[in-house]
Coordinates of C-alpha atoms and ligand atoms in Angstrom, one line a residue:
M1 CA -33.9 -0.9 33.4
N2 CA -33.8 -3.6 31.2
T3 CA -33.2 -2.8 27.6
N4 CA -31.8 -4.2 24.2
W5 CA -28.6 -3.2 22.6
V6 CA -29.4 -2.4 19.1
Y7 CA -27.0 -1.2 16.3
I8 CA -27.9 1.8 14.2
K9 CA -28.5 -0.2 11.0
D10 CA -31.3 -2.1 12.9
L11 CA -32.9 0.7 14.7
K12 CA -35.7 1.0 12.0
N13 CA -37.1 -2.3 13.2
H14 CA -37.5 -0.8 16.7
V15 CA -39.6 2.1 16.2
D16 CA -41.4 3.3 19.6
E17 CA -39.3 0.8 21.5
L18 CA -36.9 1.5 24.3
V19 CA -33.4 0.5 23.3
E20 CA -29.7 0.6 24.2
F21 CA -27.1 2.5 22.0
R22 CA -23.4 2.1 22.5
G23 CA -21.2 4.2 20.6
W24 CA -19.6 7.8 20.2
V25 CA -20.7 11.3 19.9
W26 CA -19.2 12.8 16.8
N27 CA -20.8 16.1 17.0
K28 CA -23.4 18.1 18.9
R29 CA -25.4 21.2 19.0
S30 CA -27.9 22.5 21.6
S31 CA -30.6 25.1 21.9
G32 CA -31.6 25.8 25.3
K33 CA -33.9 23.0 26.4
I34 CA -32.8 20.6 23.6
A35 CA -29.5 18.9 22.8
F36 CA -28.9 17.3 19.6
L37 CA -26.1 14.6 19.7
Q38 CA -24.8 13.2 16.4
L39 CA -24.0 9.5 17.1
R40 CA -22.2 6.7 15.3
D41 CA -21.8 3.2 16.2
G42 CA -19.7 1.6 13.3
T43 CA -22.9 0.7 11.4
G44 CA -24.2 4.2 10.7
F45 CA -25.0 7.7 12.0
I46 CA -28.0 8.9 13.6
Q47 CA -29.2 11.9 15.7
G48 CA -30.0 11.6 19.4
V49 CA -32.2 14.3 21.0
A50 CA -32.0 15.0 24.7
E51 CA -34.7 17.2 26.3
K52 CA -34.0 19.2 29.6
K53 CA -37.2 17.8 31.1
D54 CA -35.9 14.3 31.0
F55 CA -32.8 15.0 33.0
D56 CA -31.6 16.7 36.3
D57 CA -30.0 19.9 35.7
E58 CA -26.4 18.6 36.3
T59 CA -26.8 15.7 33.8
F60 CA -28.4 17.9 31.0
E61 CA -25.6 20.3 31.4
K62 CA -23.0 17.5 30.9
I63 CA -24.9 16.3 27.8
R64 CA -24.9 19.9 26.4
K65 CA -21.3 20.2 27.0
I66 CA -20.3 16.8 25.9
K67 CA -17.1 16.6 23.8
M68 CA -16.8 15.3 20.4
E69 CA -15.8 11.5 20.3
T70 CA -17.1 10.9 23.9
S71 CA -17.9 7.2 24.1
V72 CA -21.4 6.6 25.6
I73 CA -24.1 4.0 26.4
L74 CA -27.5 5.6 26.0
R75 CA -31.0 4.3 26.3
G76 CA -33.8 6.0 24.6
I77 CA -36.9 5.6 22.5
V78 CA -36.6 5.1 18.8
K79 CA -38.8 7.6 16.7
K80 CA -39.5 7.7 13.1
D81 CA -37.7 10.6 11.3
E82 CA -37.9 10.5 7.5
R83 CA -35.0 13.1 7.2
S84 CA -32.5 10.7 8.7
P85 CA -30.9 8.2 6.3
F86 CA -31.7 5.5 8.7
D87 CA -35.3 6.7 8.9
V88 CA -35.1 7.2 12.7
E89 CA -33.7 9.2 15.7
L90 CA -33.1 8.4 19.2
S91 CA -35.1 10.2 22.1
I92 CA -32.4 9.9 24.7
K93 CA -33.7 9.1 28.4
Y94 CA -30.5 7.8 30.1
I95 CA -26.8 8.6 29.5
E96 CA -23.8 6.8 30.7
I97 CA -20.4 8.5 29.7
V98 CA -17.9 5.5 29.0
H99 CA -15.0 7.8 28.4
E100 CA -14.8 11.5 27.8
P101 CA -11.7 13.1 26.2
E102 CA -9.8 15.7 28.3
E103 CA -8.7 17.5 25.2
D104 CA -10.6 18.5 22.1
Y105 CA -10.9 16.0 19.4
P106 CA -8.2 17.2 16.7
I107 CA -10.5 16.6 13.6
S108 CA -13.3 19.2 13.5
K109 CA -15.8 20.2 10.8
K110 CA -13.3 22.9 9.4
E111 CA -11.3 22.1 6.4
H112 CA -7.9 20.2 7.3
G113 CA -4.9 19.9 5.0
I114 CA -4.2 16.5 3.7
D115 CA -0.9 16.1 5.7
F116 CA -2.8 16.7 9.0
L117 CA -5.5 14.3 7.8
M118 CA -3.0 11.4 7.0
E119 CA -0.9 12.1 10.1
N120 CA -4.3 11.4 12.0
R121 CA -5.4 8.7 9.9
H122 CA -6.2 6.4 13.1
L123 CA -8.8 9.1 13.9
W124 CA -9.8 10.4 10.3
I125 CA -11.1 6.8 9.5
R126 CA -14.0 7.8 12.2
S127 CA -15.5 10.3 9.9
R128 CA -18.2 9.9 7.7
R129 CA -16.7 10.1 4.3
Q130 CA -13.9 7.6 5.4
F131 CA -16.4 5.3 6.8
H132 CA -18.5 5.2 3.5
I133 CA -15.4 4.8 1.4
L134 CA -13.9 1.8 3.7
K135 CA -17.5 0.2 3.7
I136 CA -17.4 0.1 -0.2
R137 CA -13.9 -1.4 0.1
N138 CA -15.4 -4.1 2.2
E139 CA -17.9 -4.8 -0.3
V140 CA -15.5 -4.9 -3.1
I141 CA -13.4 -7.4 -1.4
K142 CA -16.5 -9.5 -0.5
A143 CA -17.5 -9.4 -4.2
I144 CA -14.1 -10.5 -5.4
R145 CA -14.2 -13.4 -2.9
D146 CA -17.7 -14.4 -4.0
F147 CA -16.9 -14.1 -7.7
F148 CA -14.0 -16.7 -7.5
N149 CA -16.0 -18.9 -5.1
E150 CA -19.0 -19.1 -7.3
N151 CA -16.9 -19.8 -10.4
D152 CA -15.2 -22.9 -8.6
F153 CA -11.8 -21.1 -8.3
V154 CA -9.4 -22.3 -5.5
L155 CA -7.9 -19.8 -3.0
I156 CA -4.1 -20.0 -3.1
D157 CA -2.4 -17.8 -0.6
T158 CA 1.0 -16.8 -2.2
P159 CA 4.0 -15.9 -0.1
I160 CA 5.2 -12.4 0.8
F161 CA 8.9 -13.4 1.0
T162 CA 10.2 -14.6 -2.3
G163 CA 13.5 -15.2 -4.1
S164 CA 12.1 -14.8 -7.6
I165 CA 11.4 -11.3 -8.8
G166 CA 7.9 -11.3 -10.3
E167 CA 7.8 -8.1 -12.2
S168 CA 10.5 -5.6 -13.1
A169 CA 13.8 -5.7 -11.1
G170 CA 13.6 -1.9 -10.7
N171 CA 11.2 -1.6 -7.9
T172 CA 11.8 -4.4 -5.4
F173 CA 12.0 -4.1 -1.6
Q174 CA 15.2 -6.4 -0.7
L175 CA 15.7 -8.0 2.6
D176 CA 18.2 -10.3 4.2
Y177 CA 16.8 -13.7 4.8
F178 CA 18.9 -15.5 7.5
D179 CA 21.6 -17.7 5.7
Y180 CA 19.7 -17.5 2.4
G181 CA 20.8 -14.0 1.7
K182 CA 18.7 -11.7 -0.5
V183 CA 15.0 -11.9 -0.8
Y184 CA 12.3 -9.7 -1.9
L185 CA 8.7 -8.7 -0.9
A186 CA 6.3 -9.9 -3.3
Q187 CA 5.7 -7.6 -6.2
T188 CA 3.1 -10.3 -7.4
G189 CA 1.9 -13.6 -6.4
Q190 CA 1.6 -14.8 -10.1
L191 CA 4.4 -17.1 -10.5
Y192 CA 3.1 -19.1 -7.4
L193 CA -0.4 -19.0 -8.9
E194 CA 1.0 -20.5 -12.2
A195 CA 2.3 -23.4 -10.2
A196 CA -0.9 -23.7 -8.4
A197 CA -3.0 -23.5 -11.7
M198 CA -1.2 -26.8 -12.9
A199 CA -2.3 -28.3 -9.6
F200 CA -5.9 -26.9 -9.2
G201 CA -6.7 -25.6 -12.8
K202 CA -8.4 -22.3 -11.6
V203 CA -6.8 -20.4 -8.8
F204 CA -6.9 -17.0 -7.2
N205 CA -5.4 -14.9 -4.4
L206 CA -5.9 -11.8 -2.7
G207 CA -3.3 -10.1 -0.6
P208 CA -0.9 -7.2 -0.1
T209 CA 1.9 -6.6 -2.6
F210 CA 4.9 -4.4 -2.6
R211 CA 6.5 -2.0 -4.9
A212 CA 9.3 0.5 -4.3
E213 CA 8.0 3.0 -6.6
K214 CA 9.5 6.4 -6.4
S215 CA 6.6 7.8 -8.2
K216 CA 4.6 10.1 -6.1
T217 CA 1.3 10.1 -8.1
R218 CA -2.3 9.7 -7.2
R219 CA -2.6 6.3 -8.4
H220 CA 0.6 4.7 -6.7
L221 CA 0.9 2.9 -3.3
I222 CA 4.0 1.3 -2.2
E223 CA 1.9 -1.5 -0.4
F224 CA -1.3 -2.3 -2.3
W225 CA -3.6 -5.2 -2.4
M226 CA -3.9 -7.2 -5.7
N227 CA -6.3 -9.8 -6.6
E228 CA -4.8 -12.4 -9.1
A229 CA -6.2 -15.1 -11.0
E230 CA -4.6 -17.9 -13.0
V231 CA -6.1 -20.5 -15.3
A232 CA -4.8 -23.7 -17.0
F233 CA -5.6 -23.9 -20.7
Y234 CA -7.0 -20.2 -20.8
R235 CA -5.9 -18.2 -23.8
H236 CA -6.0 -14.4 -24.4
E237 CA -9.7 -14.4 -25.2
D238 CA -10.7 -16.6 -22.3
N239 CA -8.6 -14.2 -19.9
I240 CA -10.2 -10.9 -21.2
K241 CA -13.7 -12.7 -20.6
L242 CA -12.8 -13.6 -17.1
Q243 CA -11.5 -10.1 -16.3
E244 CA -14.4 -8.2 -17.6
S245 CA -16.9 -10.7 -15.8
L246 CA -15.1 -9.9 -12.6
V247 CA -15.3 -6.2 -12.9
N248 CA -18.7 -6.0 -14.0
F249 CA -19.7 -8.2 -11.1
I250 CA -17.7 -6.2 -8.5
V251 CA -19.4 -3.0 -9.8
N252 CA -23.0 -4.6 -9.8
R253 CA -22.5 -5.8 -6.2
V254 CA -21.3 -2.3 -5.1
L255 CA -24.4 -0.7 -6.8
A256 CA -26.7 -3.3 -5.3
N257 CA -25.5 -3.2 -1.7
C258 CA -23.7 0.2 -1.2
E259 CA -25.7 2.7 -3.3
E260 CA -26.3 4.8 -0.2
D261 CA -22.6 4.8 0.6
L262 CA -21.8 6.0 -2.9
I263 CA -24.4 8.9 -2.8
E264 CA -23.1 9.8 0.6
I265 CA -19.7 10.4 -0.8
G266 CA -21.0 12.3 -3.8
R267 CA -20.3 9.4 -6.5
D268 CA -22.1 10.0 -9.7
V269 CA -23.9 6.6 -9.6
D270 CA -25.3 7.1 -13.3
K271 CA -21.6 6.7 -14.4
L272 CA -21.1 3.2 -12.8
Q273 CA -24.4 2.0 -14.1
K274 CA -23.0 2.3 -17.6
V275 CA -20.6 -0.6 -16.9
S276 CA -22.0 -3.5 -18.8
L277 CA -20.7 -6.7 -20.7
P278 CA -18.8 -6.7 -23.0
F279 CA -16.1 -4.1 -22.3
D280 CA -14.5 -2.2 -25.2
R281 CA -11.0 -3.1 -26.7
I282 CA -8.4 -1.5 -28.7
T283 CA -4.8 -2.8 -29.5
Y284 CA -1.6 -1.1 -28.5
R285 CA -1.0 -0.3 -32.2
E286 CA -4.4 1.2 -32.7
A287 CA -3.8 3.3 -29.6
V288 CA -0.7 4.7 -30.8
T289 CA -2.3 5.9 -34.0
F290 CA -5.2 7.3 -32.1
L291 CA -2.9 9.1 -29.7
N292 CA -0.8 10.6 -32.5
K293 CA -4.1 12.0 -34.1
K294 CA -4.7 13.7 -30.8
G295 CA -1.4 15.4 -30.7
F296 CA 0.8 13.0 -28.9
D297 CA 4.2 12.0 -30.2
I298 CA 4.4 8.4 -29.6
K299 CA 6.5 5.6 -31.5
F300 CA 5.8 1.9 -31.3
G301 CA 7.6 0.7 -28.2
D302 CA 6.9 3.7 -25.9
D303 CA 4.9 3.0 -22.9
F304 CA 1.7 5.0 -22.0
G305 CA 1.9 7.2 -19.1
A306 CA -1.2 8.5 -17.1
D307 CA -1.9 11.1 -19.7
E308 CA -2.1 8.8 -22.6
E309 CA -4.2 6.3 -20.6
T310 CA -6.6 9.2 -19.6
V311 CA -7.0 10.3 -23.3
I312 CA -7.7 6.6 -24.5
A313 CA -10.1 5.9 -21.7
S314 CA -12.1 9.2 -22.2
Q315 CA -13.0 7.7 -25.4
F316 CA -15.3 5.0 -23.8
E317 CA -17.9 5.0 -21.1
K318 CA -17.0 1.6 -19.9
P319 CA -13.7 0.4 -18.9
V320 CA -11.5 -0.4 -22.1
F321 CA -9.1 -3.2 -22.6
V322 CA -5.6 -2.1 -24.4
E323 CA -4.1 -5.3 -25.7
K324 CA -1.0 -6.6 -27.2
Y325 CA 1.6 -4.3 -26.1
P326 CA 5.4 -4.4 -27.4
R327 CA 7.2 -7.3 -25.9
K328 CA 10.2 -5.0 -25.0
I329 CA 8.0 -2.9 -22.6
K330 CA 6.3 -5.8 -20.8
A331 CA 7.3 -8.5 -18.2
F332 CA 9.5 -11.4 -19.2
Y333 CA 6.7 -14.0 -18.8
M334 CA 4.4 -12.8 -21.4
Q335 CA 3.6 -14.9 -24.5
P336 CA 4.5 -13.3 -27.8
S337 CA 1.7 -13.3 -30.4
D338 CA 2.0 -15.9 -33.3
E339 CA 0.8 -13.3 -35.9
D340 CA 2.7 -10.3 -34.6
P341 CA 5.8 -11.6 -32.6
E342 CA 6.9 -8.0 -31.8
V343 CA 3.7 -7.9 -29.5
V344 CA 2.7 -10.1 -26.5
M345 CA -0.8 -11.5 -25.7
C346 CA -1.5 -9.1 -22.9
D347 CA -4.0 -6.6 -21.8
D348 CA -4.2 -3.5 -19.5
L349 CA -7.9 -2.7 -18.3
L350 CA -8.2 1.1 -18.1
A351 CA -10.9 2.5 -15.9
P352 CA -13.2 5.2 -17.3
E353 CA -12.8 8.9 -16.3
G354 CA -9.1 8.8 -15.9
Y355 CA -8.8 6.5 -13.0
G356 CA -6.0 4.6 -15.0
E357 CA -5.0 1.0 -15.1
I358 CA -6.9 -1.3 -12.9
I359 CA -5.9 -4.8 -14.2
G360 CA -2.9 -6.1 -15.9
G361 CA -3.0 -9.6 -17.5
S362 CA -1.4 -11.8 -20.1
E363 CA -1.0 -15.4 -21.6
R364 CA 2.1 -16.8 -20.1
I365 CA 5.2 -18.5 -21.9
W366 CA 4.7 -22.1 -21.6
D367 CA 7.6 -23.3 -23.6
E368 CA 10.8 -23.8 -21.4
K369 CA 13.4 -22.5 -24.1
L370 CA 11.6 -19.3 -24.7
L371 CA 11.2 -18.5 -21.1
I372 CA 14.8 -19.1 -20.4
E373 CA 15.6 -16.9 -23.4
R374 CA 13.4 -14.2 -22.0
L375 CA 14.8 -14.4 -18.5
K376 CA 18.2 -13.8 -19.9
E377 CA 17.3 -11.1 -22.1
C378 CA 15.6 -9.3 -19.1
N379 CA 18.8 -9.8 -17.1
L380 CA 17.1 -11.9 -14.4
P381 CA 19.0 -14.8 -12.6
V382 CA 17.8 -18.0 -14.5
E383 CA 19.0 -20.2 -11.4
E384 CA 16.4 -18.5 -9.0
Y385 CA 13.7 -19.4 -11.4
K386 CA 14.5 -23.0 -11.5
W387 CA 11.3 -24.1 -9.8
Y388 CA 9.3 -21.7 -12.3
I389 CA 11.0 -23.3 -15.1
D390 CA 10.0 -26.8 -13.9
L391 CA 6.4 -25.9 -14.5
R392 CA 7.4 -26.0 -18.2
K393 CA 9.1 -29.3 -18.0
Y394 CA 6.3 -31.3 -16.7
G395 CA 3.0 -31.3 -18.5
S396 CA 3.3 -27.6 -19.6
V397 CA 0.1 -26.1 -20.9
P398 CA -1.0 -22.6 -22.2
H399 CA -2.2 -20.7 -19.3
S400 CA -3.2 -17.0 -18.7
G401 CA -4.1 -14.7 -15.7
F402 CA -4.2 -11.3 -14.5
G403 CA -4.0 -9.1 -11.4
L404 CA -6.5 -6.4 -10.3
G405 CA -5.3 -3.5 -8.3
V406 CA -7.7 -3.5 -5.4
E407 CA -7.3 0.2 -4.4
R408 CA -7.3 1.4 -8.1
T409 CA -10.5 -0.3 -8.6
I410 CA -11.8 1.2 -5.4
A411 CA -10.6 4.8 -6.3
W412 CA -12.6 4.5 -9.4
I413 CA -15.8 3.1 -8.0
C414 CA -15.8 5.7 -5.3
G415 CA -14.6 8.5 -7.6
L416 CA -11.6 9.3 -5.3
E417 CA -9.1 12.0 -6.0
H418 CA -6.3 10.1 -4.6
I419 CA -5.6 6.4 -4.0
R420 CA -4.5 7.0 -0.3
E421 CA -8.2 7.1 0.8
A422 CA -9.0 3.6 -0.8
I423 CA -6.9 1.7 2.0
P424 CA -7.3 2.0 5.7
F425 CA -3.6 2.9 6.2
A426 CA -1.8 3.9 3.2
R427 CA 1.9 3.5 2.5
T428 CA 3.1 6.0 0.2
L429 CA 6.5 7.5 -0.8
Y430 CA 6.6 9.6 2.3
R431 CA 4.4 8.0 4.8
V432 CA 4.4 4.9 7.0
Y433 CA 2.8 6.6 10.0
P434 CA 0.3 5.8 11.5
Ligands
LIG501 O1 0.1 -4.7 -14.2 P1 0.8 -5.3 -12.8 O2 2.1 -5.0 -12.5 O3 0.6 -6.9 -13.1 C1 1.2 -7.8 -12.4 O4 1.7 -7.5 -11.2 C2 0.9 -9.1 -12.6 N1 2.0 -10.1 -12.2 C3 -0.3 -9.5 -12.3 C4 -0.8 -11.0 -12.8 O5 -0.9 -11.1 -14.1 N2 -1.0 -12.0 -12.1 O6 -0.2 -4.9 -11.6 C5 -1.5 -5.3 -11.6 C6 -2.4 -4.1 -11.1 C7 -2.4 -2.9 -12.1 O7 -3.1 -3.0 -13.0 C8 -2.8 -1.8 -11.1 O8 -4.1 -1.9 -11.0 C9 -2.3 -2.3 -9.7 O9 -2.0 -3.8 -9.9 N3 -0.9 -1.6 -9.3 C10 -0.9 -0.8 -8.3 N4 -1.9 -0.2 -7.6 C11 -1.4 0.7 -6.7 N5 -0.1 1.2 -6.6 C12 0.7 0.7 -7.3 N6 2.0 1.0 -7.1 C13 0.4 -0.3 -8.5 N7 1.2 -1.0 -9.1 C14 0.3 -1.9 -9.8

């Protein structure tokens, strides 16, 4: 028999044709003379129907008893079926079993605890909900790359091993690096992007970053992906515009290309459709006043935790920028405000519905003396930053940038309870397996 191998996503273009399917049986049910096989192939899910009359008794019995996650090559006729999300089902005429598990597949339809699912993450990613979430992740990452490519940014891949701490010293992973001694896993690629912005003007990166954070929250990963951008001559206002354009672009691309995936995972798409430019903004000082009116007890200089962020964000339907935080609670490299030197020209972008901070950004200090002063104030070893200080010696310019937490953004877009589902293999406080 000579048939074409067609992926599920393309089957609708082959109605009434005999095609070949290659994939897995993720579930099955049978009623006497008919067996229904739920099939998946990495592009989607469909139902296959095998009728007893089309097979010899032994083969039909095999189909009826087929184990979950058996891999198969099937041939069958594509039939129109409006009830299926892919508009078709497969009337199976031939089956070849590639591999049938000896044991029952560990993940069944019954409710499993999260520890069990995470322990079996290598298998869990085959299930429908995880499939849709990780497809949305793929779209978010494509959108990020497209946004920066379409806006003439140059991709700069920043290193993972680094001698200069990029954020706070409190949550670094340290390693011994041959004769060099102590180095860190990158918490951020920002310092390197600043160097590159002086060479290319507009730059971005996208890669893993590491934080040895002992916080076991729904929003923290130990290894997470960050997308950072840095632009020479950009000030705070330009930086804000760039961030909101990026987030608006990502959300619109996911709505345009993954609406079905969002619906499948039960996301309230209406809420995402409210995202539009410009985003709302409040200053840190305004936020303190607002929170105290809401019953918090916050003084200027206190940082906001998840509860404070949720209460602020709940006032808005779109993401909201909180700007101009106190210098004392922010990183060493942030430029103080001219009008209000106690605060820095920074912003955190809070996602709606309590999904927390998805972006942190700022104007950078571009004066050499001030930078050295701030490094000392933060107890950072000035000599390790020689190269970074050099950027302020040769044609220094005001510049700004930001970092978007990829998994936080996905968790918000997908409406996930916990960030661990936003990445294929999460590294959390107590998990590095599988
Ligand atoms: O606000 P952060 O720490 O900013 C920086 O690292 C800057 N150097 C970025 C820059 O300006 N180039 O982190 C940026 C974002 C946060 O807003 C958050 O979304 C995410 O990264 N993030 C985390 N995501 C998951 N798990 C964690 N432990 C995270 N820590 C930060």
